[in-house]
Amino acid sequence: MSTTTTRGVAHPASAKASPARPRRGLRGSSTFNFWLFTSPFLIGLTVFVYVPIGWSLWLSFFEARFTVTPSKFVGFDNYWQMLQDSKFTGSLVTFTVFAVFIVPATWALSLGLALLVNRLRFMKAFFRSVFFLPTACSYVAAALIWKMSMFSGVRFGLMNTILGWFGVENIAWLANPDPPWYWLVIVTLRLWLQAGFYMILFLAALQNIPPELYEAAAIDGAKPGWQTFRYITLPQLRATSTAVILLLVIAAYQAFDEFFNLLAKTTWGRPPLVELYYTALGESQDYGEGSAGAVILTLLILIVTLAQGKFLGFGRGDDK
Amino acid sequence: MSAMSSNWDRRSVLRAAAGLAALGPLAACGSNNGRSGGGSSGKSIKQYFHAYGEAGVEDALKRYAKAYDKAAVNTQWITSADYESKLFSALLTDNAPDVFEFHPQIQLIKSGQVADLSDIIDPVKSDFNPADIASHTVDGKIYGVRMIDDPQFFFYRKSVLEKAKIQPPTTLDELIEAAAKLTTGKVKGLFIGNDLHAVINPLIWSSGADTLDAKNQIAYHTEGVKEGIKKMRQLFTSGHLLLDAPTDYWDPSAIVQGLTPIQFCGMWAMPVMQKALGDDLGIFPFPKVTDSGKQSVVNGGWSMFVNAKGKNADLAKEYVKWLWIDQKKYQEDFALSYGFHIPPRASIAASATKLKTGLPAEGVKLFNDFGHFDNIGWTQAMITALEDVFANCVRKNGDPEAELSKADTTVNRELKKLFG
């Protein structure tokens, strides 16, 4: 701080002097600076995002087994095959159902946690950290913890140990689709991992609500608690809620890590990305069909997102 | 900030960059090339191995690689579950391995990914198990060198079965009955893996059927296989099968830790089981599923292939010849020192004293009497089609006829692509 102040005082004329000394070449150009700072990201975006997307689109019209430089054009055959593949279409349906459940559940839990930590009078930082920390954990690591120690199907598993105290037999949480206990494992894992992040978004939004609104409501006779929440807090969180739901829907369709690690080689509980992984990389190495599936999935996410945005009013002002 | 700016002028940055560039070659010394000096010839080969569960295998393979003096051999050790996807993806790139282990599959040949190794195998062809040679041959050319044969069967605790007055089962019904009798409290009677995939082929063979026939047509869609699938469903829902074990069938933990008295596993795990259970260990093949069926043993194993599209295909072939054909000492060490595998070469198998007596000798006998080898025409996509049948029928109560018909569509499509 002192250095800055001293330099500022010692050279007050430097700012005035600079216009008299024209900057040379492109260094003074704001256009050059713009490209200098943005080009690394644009190059990365082009190489790692747009080129693969374009290549994938191109591959989807070719028979591309065991090669990414195919020569046999097949038109829409790959799309037709994927839409006829009951495993792929089944995964789309399953995950629409999954999204319908996990999105409101995460929304409610993260909002609940945000309201909880927002009101805390003591150990505020501690509790915020506790709820946020799972976000830093990798999905793969968390999936292995859930699978190997918490929901292992043998007597060593934490859940089976606890159930054993009450005389309940060991449960095969992941190996048996009937009853579908695997959803309990997946949903608890996903809630644990992502609720903290969305809690932070809600917390920021809660802190942006002007206290005057609550004061005015109190003067008008609104009771604190549910009435205030229903008529003041919730409407004020509309923009954040919409953004959170949008992100949750996309995240639900992009689910991969925990499903891949928890449900290896099943035909149930497979999200579309796992299905596409097995199509393109796992067994058949069919990059043509895999790419067609990826295009179908992208279109589906786009449609659902636009529909959801239209329904919930994403992008509309809060005052409308 | 200002202090830093003044220190990090352009000259400093250039000096630092030059320093980093100079350190580059030193950094390369840290790579895992299996050799200390990088090879006197300056040439290098990359080889892929899936991670073997037995202790010492990785060190052994790197030791063999280090002994090769015509090129530096870089060994990539890949977690088993990721092996196929990493291998297949890598084979499409410039960063592909020159040498890799896998199972013989015709699509690798049809897509030109593996090199013809006939010239290096032909001189010693008669020393190899004929079934192993056949499983690597397409149109008279041999495309891989078998490294090890891995028979898989049931291991059981003799004392536990004796106490329950149970003989080693010879039919699937007896196995189901035994699992029921041996289930007590937290101990389940039987473990055949978490996804049951390991017993798919044995079930087909023990039903008197096969995956494909000699004309490469579907041979698994039979009444016997359907009956077998229904029995497996009965076993799955009986509550007597160990499910969701921390490790899968290939790991001996379930039987060693007392989670089950009967486990399907491979001969590779025999030394670990013997160390933990001593003489209280027996083996039996996959039992007969139908009256017309026969007990069976699946003979898995791994083979070495050379990437035909690799930059160093000839060098890689020389290395494969050196290690997996000329170096019998290493081949024997690899087969017998880190778990038991049957050497595919008769001359090595004949001198393998560890396999001559006791339980290992019984394993060899089951391998010879009931063994079924890889079918090069039975590809990964077909394997997956039948895994889906098992998942949908045995674990989800689907209709075997409908699911087998669905698999037929996939398998026929694959067969048409491969054989026209």
XYZ file of C-alpha atoms in Angstrom:
740
model
C 0.000 0.000 0.000
C 2.688 2.467 1.001
C 4.650 1.839 -2.204
C 1.662 2.596 -4.351
C 0.922 5.769 -2.457
C 4.526 6.963 -2.647
C 4.743 6.262 -6.346
C 1.445 7.955 -6.937
C 2.596 11.054 -5.080
C 6.097 11.076 -6.520
C 4.971 10.925 -10.151
C 1.768 12.882 -10.407
C 2.562 14.086 -13.899
C 3.052 10.678 -15.457
C -0.612 10.288 -16.305
C -0.607 13.639 -18.091
C 2.700 12.941 -19.818
C 1.627 9.664 -21.365
C -0.657 11.076 -24.103
C 2.303 13.105 -25.339
C 4.308 9.893 -25.791
C 2.450 7.911 -28.448
C 2.380 4.158 -27.821
C 4.063 2.107 -30.476
C 2.500 -0.483 -32.747
C -0.158 -2.893 -31.649
C 0.669 -2.661 -27.940
C -1.507 0.346 -27.693
C -4.340 -1.150 -29.647
C -7.337 -2.270 -27.657
C -8.205 -4.664 -30.498
C -4.804 -6.293 -30.174
C -5.239 -6.598 -26.411
C -8.676 -8.103 -26.874
C -7.334 -10.807 -29.167
C -4.246 -11.315 -27.010
C -6.350 -12.161 -23.991
C -9.192 -13.979 -25.646
C -7.397 -15.967 -28.332
C -6.014 -18.708 -26.010
C -9.557 -19.418 -24.866
C -11.008 -19.142 -28.343
C -8.370 -21.516 -29.689
C -9.073 -23.948 -26.836
C -12.813 -23.633 -27.412
C -12.407 -24.235 -31.144
C -10.013 -27.161 -30.828
C -11.641 -28.924 -27.914
C -15.314 -28.043 -28.387
C -16.330 -26.858 -31.846
C -14.070 -29.149 -33.900
C -15.166 -32.292 -31.969
C -18.826 -31.240 -32.260
C -18.424 -30.708 -36.009
C -16.501 -33.945 -36.376
C -19.116 -35.818 -34.390
C -21.861 -34.420 -36.619
C -19.889 -35.534 -39.685
C -19.252 -39.001 -38.224
C -22.954 -39.450 -37.526
C -23.587 -39.774 -41.275
C -20.930 -42.442 -41.846
C -20.351 -46.038 -40.907
C -17.502 -45.468 -38.483
C -16.602 -48.638 -36.634
C -13.117 -48.749 -35.186
C -12.236 -45.571 -37.065
C -12.816 -41.827 -36.790
C -11.914 -41.215 -40.433
C -14.574 -43.285 -42.204
C -15.388 -43.377 -45.894
C -18.785 -45.100 -46.171
C -21.645 -42.569 -46.172
C -24.848 -44.010 -44.686
C -27.094 -40.949 -44.477
C -29.499 -41.090 -41.531
C -29.040 -44.825 -40.921
C -27.146 -44.260 -37.682
C -29.925 -42.004 -36.389
C -32.521 -44.600 -37.346
C -30.553 -47.362 -35.598
C -30.195 -45.311 -32.411
C -33.878 -44.403 -32.350
C -34.729 -48.076 -32.797
C -32.321 -49.132 -30.056
C -34.524 -49.757 -27.029
C -31.566 -49.341 -24.688
C -30.873 -45.821 -25.936
C -34.499 -44.689 -26.089
C -35.070 -46.374 -22.724
C -32.207 -44.368 -21.250
C -33.792 -41.145 -22.502
C -37.115 -42.009 -20.883
C -35.498 -43.201 -17.652
C -33.556 -40.015 -17.362
C -36.477 -37.782 -18.068
C -38.079 -39.457 -15.053
C -34.826 -39.094 -13.105
C -34.656 -35.384 -13.978
C -38.295 -34.896 -12.934
C -37.387 -36.260 -9.515
C -33.835 -35.069 -8.871
C -34.348 -31.483 -10.043
C -37.100 -30.535 -7.553
C -35.395 -32.577 -4.806
C -32.089 -30.744 -5.225
C -33.878 -27.419 -5.616
C -35.775 -27.918 -2.357
C -32.777 -29.226 -0.427
C -30.389 -26.514 -1.567
C -32.952 -23.785 -0.899
C -33.640 -25.287 2.531
C -29.944 -25.349 3.361
C -29.513 -21.770 2.119
C -32.379 -20.574 4.330
C -30.865 -22.474 7.246
C -27.351 -21.090 6.988
C -28.614 -17.602 6.109
C -30.358 -17.328 9.452
C -27.565 -18.787 11.548
C -26.268 -16.533 14.291
C -23.210 -18.574 15.247
C -20.705 -20.847 13.443
C -22.049 -19.465 10.185
C -18.806 -20.033 8.250
C -18.463 -23.549 9.630
C -21.890 -24.704 8.525
C -21.624 -23.031 5.125
C -18.328 -24.852 4.596
C -19.726 -28.172 5.785
C -22.562 -28.057 3.272
C -20.397 -26.723 0.461
C -17.402 -29.036 0.871
C -18.934 -32.111 -0.852
C -18.969 -30.026 -4.050
C -15.167 -30.260 -4.057
C -15.276 -34.062 -4.011
C -14.917 -35.887 -7.298
C -17.961 -37.837 -8.490
C -15.791 -40.887 -9.066
C -14.295 -40.827 -5.575
C -17.715 -40.261 -4.001
C -19.218 -43.080 -6.080
C -16.528 -45.473 -4.894
C -17.077 -44.469 -1.256
C -20.830 -45.013 -1.639
C -20.298 -48.336 -3.400
C -17.436 -49.818 -1.409
C -18.125 -48.658 2.118
C -21.615 -47.237 2.565
C -23.780 -49.322 0.266
C -21.675 -52.441 -0.141
C -23.965 -55.471 -0.319
C -22.055 -57.496 2.270
C -22.037 -57.341 6.037
C -19.085 -54.887 6.055
C -21.163 -52.174 4.368
C -22.136 -49.284 6.648
C -25.822 -49.336 5.757
C -26.058 -53.106 6.053
C -24.266 -52.953 9.404
C -26.812 -50.424 10.695
C -29.729 -52.431 9.286
C -28.213 -55.557 10.841
C -28.627 -53.995 14.314
C -32.361 -54.078 13.655
C -32.290 -57.630 12.353
C -32.610 -56.687 8.680
C -30.917 -59.017 6.165
C -28.101 -57.734 3.972
C -29.393 -55.773 0.986
C -27.741 -55.946 -2.439
C -28.073 -52.227 -3.104
C -26.683 -52.163 -6.623
C -26.703 -55.696 -8.060
C -30.445 -56.250 -7.944
C -32.912 -54.085 -9.895
C -35.892 -55.449 -8.002
C -36.561 -53.630 -5.711
C -34.650 -50.735 -7.288
C -32.546 -49.788 -4.278
C -29.907 -48.482 -6.668
C -31.925 -45.279 -7.045
C -31.546 -44.617 -3.323
C -27.768 -44.934 -3.681
C -27.619 -42.689 -6.741
C -30.016 -40.040 -5.470
C -28.363 -39.704 -2.047
C -24.967 -39.469 -3.710
C -26.079 -36.829 -6.185
C -27.887 -34.782 -3.532
C -24.832 -34.896 -1.295
C -22.532 -33.819 -4.096
C -24.528 -31.028 -5.691
C -26.819 -29.495 -3.053
C -23.967 -27.425 -1.546
C -23.200 -25.689 -4.813
C -26.797 -24.648 -5.442
C -27.078 -23.647 -1.784
C -24.377 -21.040 -2.447
C -26.346 -19.660 -5.400
C -29.491 -19.382 -3.295
C -27.525 -17.879 -0.416
C -26.206 -15.128 -2.687
C -29.724 -14.469 -3.939
C -31.152 -14.410 -0.407
C -28.593 -11.844 0.646
C -29.598 -9.637 -2.274
C -33.188 -9.335 -1.103
C -33.581 -5.810 0.350
C -34.418 -5.970 4.089
C -36.848 -3.095 3.510
C -39.197 -5.536 1.833
C -39.431 -7.608 4.998
C -39.801 -4.467 7.129
C -42.604 -3.200 4.904
C -44.281 -6.582 5.006
C -44.037 -6.648 8.795
C -45.632 -3.204 8.996
C -48.419 -4.458 6.730
C -49.013 -7.338 9.151
C -47.316 -10.225 7.380
C -46.371 -12.961 9.781
C -42.719 -14.037 9.738
C -42.162 -17.606 8.609
C -44.215 -19.281 5.899
C -46.210 -16.168 4.933
C -43.083 -14.043 4.446
C -41.335 -16.892 2.628
C -44.291 -17.521 0.334
C -44.987 -13.905 -0.607
C -41.565 -12.226 -0.396
C -38.612 -14.625 -0.375
C -39.801 -17.069 -3.022
C -40.827 -14.445 -5.622
C -37.542 -12.629 -5.059
C -35.659 -15.854 -5.790
C -37.447 -16.435 -9.072
C -34.530 -15.591 -11.370
C -32.087 -17.686 -9.332
C -34.561 -20.562 -9.093
C -34.989 -20.588 -12.846
C -31.243 -20.606 -13.414
C -30.773 -23.359 -10.811
C -33.473 -25.520 -12.409
C -31.941 -24.992 -15.826
C -28.509 -26.056 -14.585
C -30.001 -29.048 -12.746
C -31.877 -30.279 -15.832
C -28.729 -30.133 -17.933
C -26.702 -31.809 -15.167
C -29.285 -34.590 -14.905
C -29.028 -35.394 -18.608
C -25.251 -35.156 -18.503
C -25.024 -37.626 -15.617
C -22.228 -40.096 -16.173
C -19.581 -40.544 -13.499
C -21.594 -41.922 -10.610
C -23.756 -44.142 -12.835
C -20.746 -45.531 -14.661
C -19.000 -46.340 -11.409
C -21.981 -47.555 -9.423
C -23.839 -49.565 -12.045
C -21.206 -51.268 -14.124
C -22.567 -53.444 -16.922
C -26.242 -53.252 -16.054
C -29.052 -52.659 -18.501
C -30.966 -50.513 -16.022
C -30.279 -47.116 -14.516
C -28.160 -46.151 -17.498
C -28.147 -42.462 -18.366
C -27.846 -41.554 -22.050
C -24.174 -40.654 -21.750
C -23.278 -44.069 -20.320
C -25.295 -45.678 -23.107
C -23.404 -43.618 -25.678
C -20.106 -44.412 -23.993
C -20.749 -48.138 -24.375
C -21.855 -47.631 -27.986
C -18.891 -45.546 -29.066
C -16.075 -46.562 -26.765
C -16.914 -49.612 -24.737
C -17.655 -52.648 -26.840
C -18.698 -51.966 -30.372
C -16.489 -48.920 -31.041
C -19.214 -47.549 -33.270
C -18.408 -43.860 -33.561
C -21.097 -43.369 -36.224
C -23.990 -44.520 -34.061
C -22.420 -42.974 -30.968
C -22.231 -39.599 -32.713
C -25.820 -39.885 -33.958
C -26.898 -40.601 -30.370
C -24.936 -37.580 -29.150
C -26.713 -35.330 -31.674
C -30.113 -36.716 -30.626
C -29.269 -36.136 -26.963
C -28.074 -32.588 -27.654
C -31.314 -31.795 -29.463
C -33.324 -33.268 -26.609
C -31.467 -31.188 -23.999
C -31.988 -28.115 -26.193
C -35.719 -28.743 -26.510
C -36.171 -29.455 -22.796
C -34.128 -26.370 -21.881
C -36.044 -24.089 -24.225
C -39.373 -25.515 -23.082
C -38.387 -25.123 -19.465
C -37.148 -21.574 -20.113
C -40.419 -20.730 -21.800
C -42.429 -22.306 -18.998
C -40.505 -20.728 -16.126
C -39.752 -17.469 -17.862
C -35.960 -17.640 -17.969
C -34.539 -14.309 -19.087
C -37.645 -12.329 -18.190
C -37.193 -9.502 -15.749
C -38.236 -10.028 -12.151
C -40.697 -7.205 -12.436
C -42.725 -8.853 -15.177
C 2.547 -6.526 -7.641
C 4.758 -3.749 -8.767
C 7.772 -5.390 -7.233
C 7.027 -8.565 -9.131
C 6.564 -6.682 -12.352
C 9.931 -5.083 -12.087
C 11.611 -8.444 -11.408
C 9.852 -10.316 -14.216
C 10.932 -8.292 -17.207
C 11.139 -9.754 -20.690
C 14.741 -10.902 -20.293
C 13.882 -12.787 -17.109
C 10.956 -14.468 -18.761
C 13.103 -15.498 -21.737
C 15.822 -16.786 -19.414
C 13.265 -18.819 -17.449
C 11.799 -20.223 -20.658
C 15.247 -21.222 -21.882
C 15.923 -22.877 -18.532
C 12.693 -24.839 -18.724
C 13.517 -25.931 -22.256
C 16.895 -27.154 -21.062
C 15.199 -29.153 -18.302
C 12.900 -30.875 -20.804
C 15.190 -33.800 -21.605
C 15.767 -34.362 -17.894
C 12.043 -34.558 -17.325
C 11.860 -37.337 -19.896
C 14.037 -39.452 -17.614
C 11.114 -39.641 -15.236
C 8.869 -41.433 -17.711
C 8.134 -45.064 -17.195
C 10.070 -46.689 -20.005
C 11.070 -49.814 -18.195
C 14.746 -49.079 -18.854
C 17.289 -46.881 -17.233
C 19.038 -45.563 -20.280
C 16.341 -45.327 -22.889
C 17.891 -47.975 -25.143
C 21.195 -47.880 -26.929
C 19.480 -47.898 -30.320
C 17.426 -44.824 -29.525
C 14.295 -46.679 -30.643
C 11.301 -47.134 -28.405
C 8.180 -49.285 -28.178
C 5.047 -48.722 -26.154
C 3.183 -51.697 -24.692
C -0.215 -51.807 -22.940
C -1.122 -54.230 -20.171
C -4.268 -54.386 -18.079
C -3.540 -54.316 -14.354
C -3.158 -57.892 -13.108
C -4.410 -58.490 -9.575
C -1.498 -60.650 -8.464
C 1.383 -58.911 -6.708
C 4.609 -58.672 -8.677
C 3.261 -58.971 -12.223
C 3.829 -55.313 -13.095
C 7.431 -55.419 -11.843
C 8.044 -58.652 -13.742
C 6.830 -57.222 -17.051
C 8.979 -54.119 -16.585
C 11.944 -56.338 -15.720
C 11.494 -58.329 -18.935
C 11.166 -55.079 -20.914
C 14.330 -53.721 -19.342
C 16.271 -56.799 -20.440
C 15.453 -56.103 -24.091
C 18.422 -54.276 -25.571
C 17.226 -53.368 -29.059
C 14.736 -50.714 -27.996
C 13.431 -48.908 -24.950
C 10.131 -50.458 -23.954
C 7.603 -48.215 -22.264
C 4.962 -50.107 -20.275
C 1.519 -48.605 -19.677
C -0.222 -50.334 -16.782
C -3.964 -49.729 -17.062
C -6.713 -50.419 -14.536
C -8.635 -53.481 -15.645
C -12.050 -51.841 -15.854
C -10.717 -49.122 -18.168
C -8.507 -51.327 -20.276
C -10.753 -51.986 -23.274
C -11.895 -48.407 -23.693
C -8.380 -46.998 -23.297
C -6.921 -49.523 -25.706
C -9.596 -49.051 -28.368
C -9.417 -45.263 -28.141
C -5.621 -45.247 -28.233
C -5.557 -47.493 -31.295
C -7.267 -44.725 -33.278
C -4.556 -42.190 -32.516
C -0.871 -41.580 -33.214
C -0.288 -42.307 -29.565
C -1.348 -45.934 -29.971
C 0.616 -48.750 -28.330
C 2.909 -50.725 -30.598
C 2.245 -53.898 -28.643
C -0.787 -54.736 -26.551
C -2.459 -57.651 -24.833
C -6.051 -58.580 -25.575
C -8.236 -61.505 -26.557
C -8.416 -62.754 -30.143
C -11.307 -60.980 -31.886
C -11.914 -60.910 -35.576
C -12.944 -57.255 -35.793
C -9.394 -56.268 -34.860
C -8.220 -58.171 -37.933
C -11.002 -56.960 -40.242
C -10.245 -53.362 -39.348
C -6.530 -53.902 -39.962
C -5.554 -53.081 -36.413
C -3.422 -56.145 -35.687
C -0.461 -57.455 -37.641
C -0.062 -60.935 -39.072
C 2.412 -62.761 -36.801
C 2.511 -66.030 -38.764
C 6.168 -65.608 -39.699
C 7.310 -65.461 -36.081
C 4.918 -68.140 -34.785
C 5.121 -70.695 -37.603
C 8.568 -72.038 -36.594
C 7.277 -72.883 -33.096
C 3.635 -73.488 -33.978
C 3.767 -77.169 -33.073
C 4.891 -76.288 -29.533
C 1.720 -74.262 -28.858
C -1.577 -75.692 -27.672
C -3.401 -76.330 -31.004
C -6.604 -74.822 -29.593
C -4.741 -71.591 -28.849
C -3.334 -71.479 -32.360
C -6.797 -72.117 -33.823
C -8.326 -69.330 -31.767
C -5.842 -66.816 -33.208
C -6.050 -67.937 -36.829
C -8.077 -66.338 -39.648
C -7.680 -67.518 -43.255
C -4.534 -69.419 -42.347
C -2.789 -66.420 -40.758
C -1.998 -66.209 -37.043
C -2.626 -62.807 -35.501
C -1.508 -63.090 -31.890
C 0.796 -64.943 -29.518
C -0.940 -66.586 -26.592
C 0.852 -65.669 -23.346
C -1.225 -67.565 -20.781
C -4.277 -69.815 -20.552
C -6.612 -69.137 -17.639
C -9.141 -71.867 -16.844
C -12.061 -70.758 -14.662
C -14.133 -73.012 -12.407
C -15.724 -73.199 -8.975
C -13.539 -73.179 -5.855
C -15.072 -74.541 -2.660
C -14.281 -75.001 1.024
C -14.084 -78.784 1.475
C -14.762 -78.657 5.230
C -17.903 -76.547 4.834
C -19.404 -78.836 2.182
C -18.478 -81.958 4.172
C -20.122 -80.527 7.270
C -23.304 -79.864 5.278
C -23.013 -83.353 3.725
C -22.856 -81.916 0.202
C -20.902 -83.413 -2.670
C -19.402 -81.028 -5.253
C -22.379 -80.350 -7.568
C -22.392 -81.871 -11.026
C -25.709 -80.368 -12.185
C -27.040 -76.810 -11.993
C -29.956 -78.030 -9.854
C -27.493 -79.499 -7.355
C -25.564 -76.232 -7.326
C -28.751 -74.273 -6.559
C -29.595 -76.770 -3.807
C -26.078 -76.536 -2.368
C -26.236 -72.723 -2.325
C -29.461 -72.944 -0.317
C -28.039 -75.391 2.217
C -24.832 -73.412 2.667
C -26.495 -70.045 3.257
C -26.362 -69.196 6.933
C -26.860 -65.777 8.495
C -24.436 -63.395 6.863
C -22.768 -66.095 4.729
C -24.227 -66.667 1.273
C -23.919 -70.094 -0.302
C -22.426 -69.081 -3.643
C -20.620 -66.267 -5.447
C -20.514 -66.090 -9.250
C -19.618 -62.406 -9.591
C -21.605 -59.221 -9.180
C -22.857 -59.011 -12.746
C -22.892 -62.803 -13.417
C -21.186 -62.275 -16.770
C -18.387 -64.741 -16.019
C -20.769 -67.702 -16.144
C -22.590 -66.840 -19.383
C -20.402 -68.926 -21.687
C -20.095 -71.855 -19.242
C -23.899 -71.890 -18.965
C -24.211 -72.060 -22.763
C -21.653 -74.861 -23.066
C -23.062 -76.787 -20.118
C -26.473 -76.625 -21.809
C -24.997 -78.513 -24.768
C -24.956 -75.400 -26.979
C -22.260 -73.029 -28.195
C -21.911 -69.338 -28.939
C -21.430 -69.759 -32.706
C -21.240 -72.919 -34.769
C -18.470 -73.871 -37.218
C -20.175 -71.835 -39.972
C -20.223 -68.741 -37.749
C -23.956 -68.871 -37.199
C -25.857 -68.439 -33.946
C -25.701 -71.576 -31.802
C -26.720 -70.226 -28.378
C -30.452 -69.831 -29.016
C -31.606 -73.277 -27.815
C -34.168 -74.715 -25.418
C -31.328 -75.845 -23.152
C -29.936 -72.312 -22.835
C -33.415 -70.952 -22.106
C -33.831 -73.585 -19.391
C -30.436 -72.600 -17.986
C -31.364 -68.926 -17.910
C -34.575 -69.731 -16.039
C -32.600 -71.735 -13.478
C -30.160 -68.870 -13.076
C -33.115 -66.567 -12.382
C -34.280 -69.011 -9.726
C -30.798 -68.918 -8.171
C -30.611 -65.116 -8.383
C -33.904 -64.602 -6.573
C -33.325 -67.357 -4.014
C -31.420 -65.099 -1.637
C -28.599 -67.643 -1.524
C -26.329 -65.855 -3.970
C -23.733 -63.365 -2.772
C -24.438 -60.062 -4.526
C -22.742 -56.682 -4.391
C -19.480 -58.030 -3.003
C -16.725 -55.415 -2.682
C -14.640 -57.179 -5.350
C -15.722 -59.175 -8.376
C -15.417 -62.856 -9.246
C -11.811 -62.589 -10.454
C -10.651 -61.630 -6.960
C -10.499 -64.416 -4.346
C -11.557 -62.121 -1.480
C -15.115 -63.451 -1.190
C -14.099 -67.039 -0.394
C -10.962 -66.047 1.510
C -12.891 -63.628 3.756
C -15.565 -66.215 4.476
C -18.372 -64.405 2.674
C -19.135 -67.602 0.766
C -17.944 -71.217 0.713
C -18.213 -71.593 -3.122
C -16.846 -69.049 -5.575
C -16.449 -68.999 -9.340
C -12.927 -67.774 -10.071
C -9.852 -68.371 -12.200
C -6.845 -70.578 -11.642
C -4.745 -67.413 -11.355
C -6.118 -66.921 -7.820
C -5.288 -70.447 -6.632
C -2.012 -69.554 -4.830
C -3.726 -66.794 -2.793
C -6.581 -69.128 -1.852
C -4.188 -71.926 -0.915
C -2.176 -69.549 1.216
C -5.303 -68.452 3.095
C -7.201 -71.752 3.267
C -4.466 -74.384 3.012
C -5.761 -77.799 1.962
C -9.358 -76.856 2.679
C -9.940 -76.082 -0.978
C -11.411 -78.011 -3.869
C -12.499 -77.236 -7.430
C -15.242 -78.391 -9.803
C -16.273 -77.376 -13.317
C -19.459 -75.496 -14.225
C -22.139 -78.166 -13.748
C -24.401 -79.691 -16.369
C -27.445 -77.519 -17.071
C -29.517 -80.083 -18.979
C -29.384 -83.842 -19.392
C -27.892 -83.420 -22.843
C -25.327 -80.905 -21.602
C -21.847 -81.452 -20.256
C -19.781 -79.838 -17.512
C -17.610 -77.043 -18.867
C -14.610 -74.872 -18.083
C -14.012 -71.530 -19.730
C -10.416 -71.106 -20.779
C -9.722 -67.430 -20.709
C -6.300 -65.950 -21.092
C -4.383 -63.123 -22.698
C -2.512 -62.802 -25.971
C 0.011 -60.362 -27.381
C -0.827 -58.388 -30.507
C 1.156 -55.971 -32.636
C -0.453 -52.738 -33.812
C -0.382 -53.079 -37.598
C -0.873 -49.336 -38.068
C 1.852 -48.409 -35.580
C 5.017 -46.584 -36.618
C 7.185 -49.365 -35.203
C 5.324 -52.473 -36.356
C 8.449 -54.384 -37.401
C 10.344 -53.433 -34.276
C 7.311 -54.378 -32.186
C 7.135 -57.767 -33.913
C 10.793 -58.376 -33.097
C 10.106 -57.525 -29.453
C 7.087 -59.837 -29.298
C 9.150 -62.619 -30.824
C 11.977 -61.983 -28.370
C 9.771 -61.948 -25.268
C 6.856 -64.270 -26.023
C 8.568 -66.817 -28.275
C 12.315 -66.855 -27.508
C 12.455 -66.061 -23.780
C 10.996 -69.250 -22.332
C 12.375 -68.414 -18.890
C 10.318 -65.226 -18.742
C 7.237 -66.973 -20.128
C 7.439 -69.595 -17.411
C 8.047 -66.940 -14.760
C 5.038 -64.955 -16.003
C 2.759 -68.015 -15.991
C 3.744 -69.517 -12.656
C 5.348 -67.010 -10.299
C 2.502 -64.530 -9.670
C -0.589 -66.704 -9.704
C -1.162 -69.892 -11.639
C -1.748 -69.797 -15.369
C -1.246 -72.646 -17.805
C 1.604 -71.972 -20.229
C 0.232 -72.311 -23.777
C 3.492 -73.870 -24.960
C 3.796 -77.614 -24.449
C 7.521 -77.459 -23.697
C 6.984 -74.955 -20.875
C 3.863 -76.670 -19.556
C 5.801 -79.956 -19.439
C 8.441 -78.486 -17.161
C 6.006 -76.586 -14.939
C 6.475 -78.590 -11.736
C 4.109 -76.323 -9.800
C 1.241 -77.619 -11.940
C 2.138 -81.312 -11.614
C 0.634 -82.154 -8.241
C -2.257 -81.351 -5.917
C -4.935 -78.806 -6.713
C -3.036 -77.156 -9.608
C -2.814 -80.557 -11.314
C -6.586 -80.963 -10.836
C -7.016 -77.557 -12.482
C -4.953 -78.663 -15.462
C -7.062 -81.823 -15.705
C -10.315 -79.813 -15.754
C -8.737 -77.553 -18.388
C -7.945 -80.574 -20.555
C -11.204 -82.478 -19.957
C -13.811 -79.721 -20.065
C -12.082 -76.638 -21.503
C -13.569 -74.348 -24.156
C -11.269 -71.865 -25.869
C -11.780 -68.387 -27.325
C -13.754 -68.184 -30.550
C -12.178 -65.429 -32.640
C -15.522 -64.801 -34.378
C -17.303 -64.095 -31.073
C -16.783 -60.347 -30.824
C -17.204 -57.761 -28.118
C -20.559 -56.591 -29.503
C -21.854 -60.191 -29.415
C -20.532 -60.655 -25.886
C -22.428 -57.541 -24.854
C -25.619 -58.768 -26.531
C -25.618 -61.890 -24.346
C -24.635 -59.913 -21.252
C -27.796 -57.902 -21.870
C -29.805 -61.127 -22.101
C -28.458 -62.143 -18.708
C -29.071 -58.725 -17.202
C -32.635 -58.567 -18.512
C -33.648 -62.190 -17.838
C -31.708 -63.281 -14.779
C -31.554 -59.990 -12.932
C -34.724 -58.337 -14.286
C -37.036 -61.290 -14.903
C -37.367 -60.774 -18.648
C -38.595 -63.481 -21.025
C -35.603 -65.586 -22.226
C -37.119 -66.250 -25.652
C -37.809 -62.562 -26.308
C -34.427 -61.455 -25.020
C -32.523 -64.106 -26.968
C -34.388 -63.043 -30.109
C -33.374 -59.455 -29.441
C -29.758 -60.605 -29.067
C -30.077 -62.555 -32.323
C -30.793 -59.305 -34.176
C -27.618 -57.696 -32.824
C -25.465 -60.775 -33.338
C -26.753 -61.369 -36.881
C -26.089 -57.739 -37.765
C -22.556 -58.128 -36.447
C -22.062 -61.437 -38.264
C -23.250 -59.877 -41.500
C -20.764 -57.035 -41.132
C -17.910 -59.438 -40.408
C -18.625 -62.373 -42.687
C -21.033 -60.919 -45.241
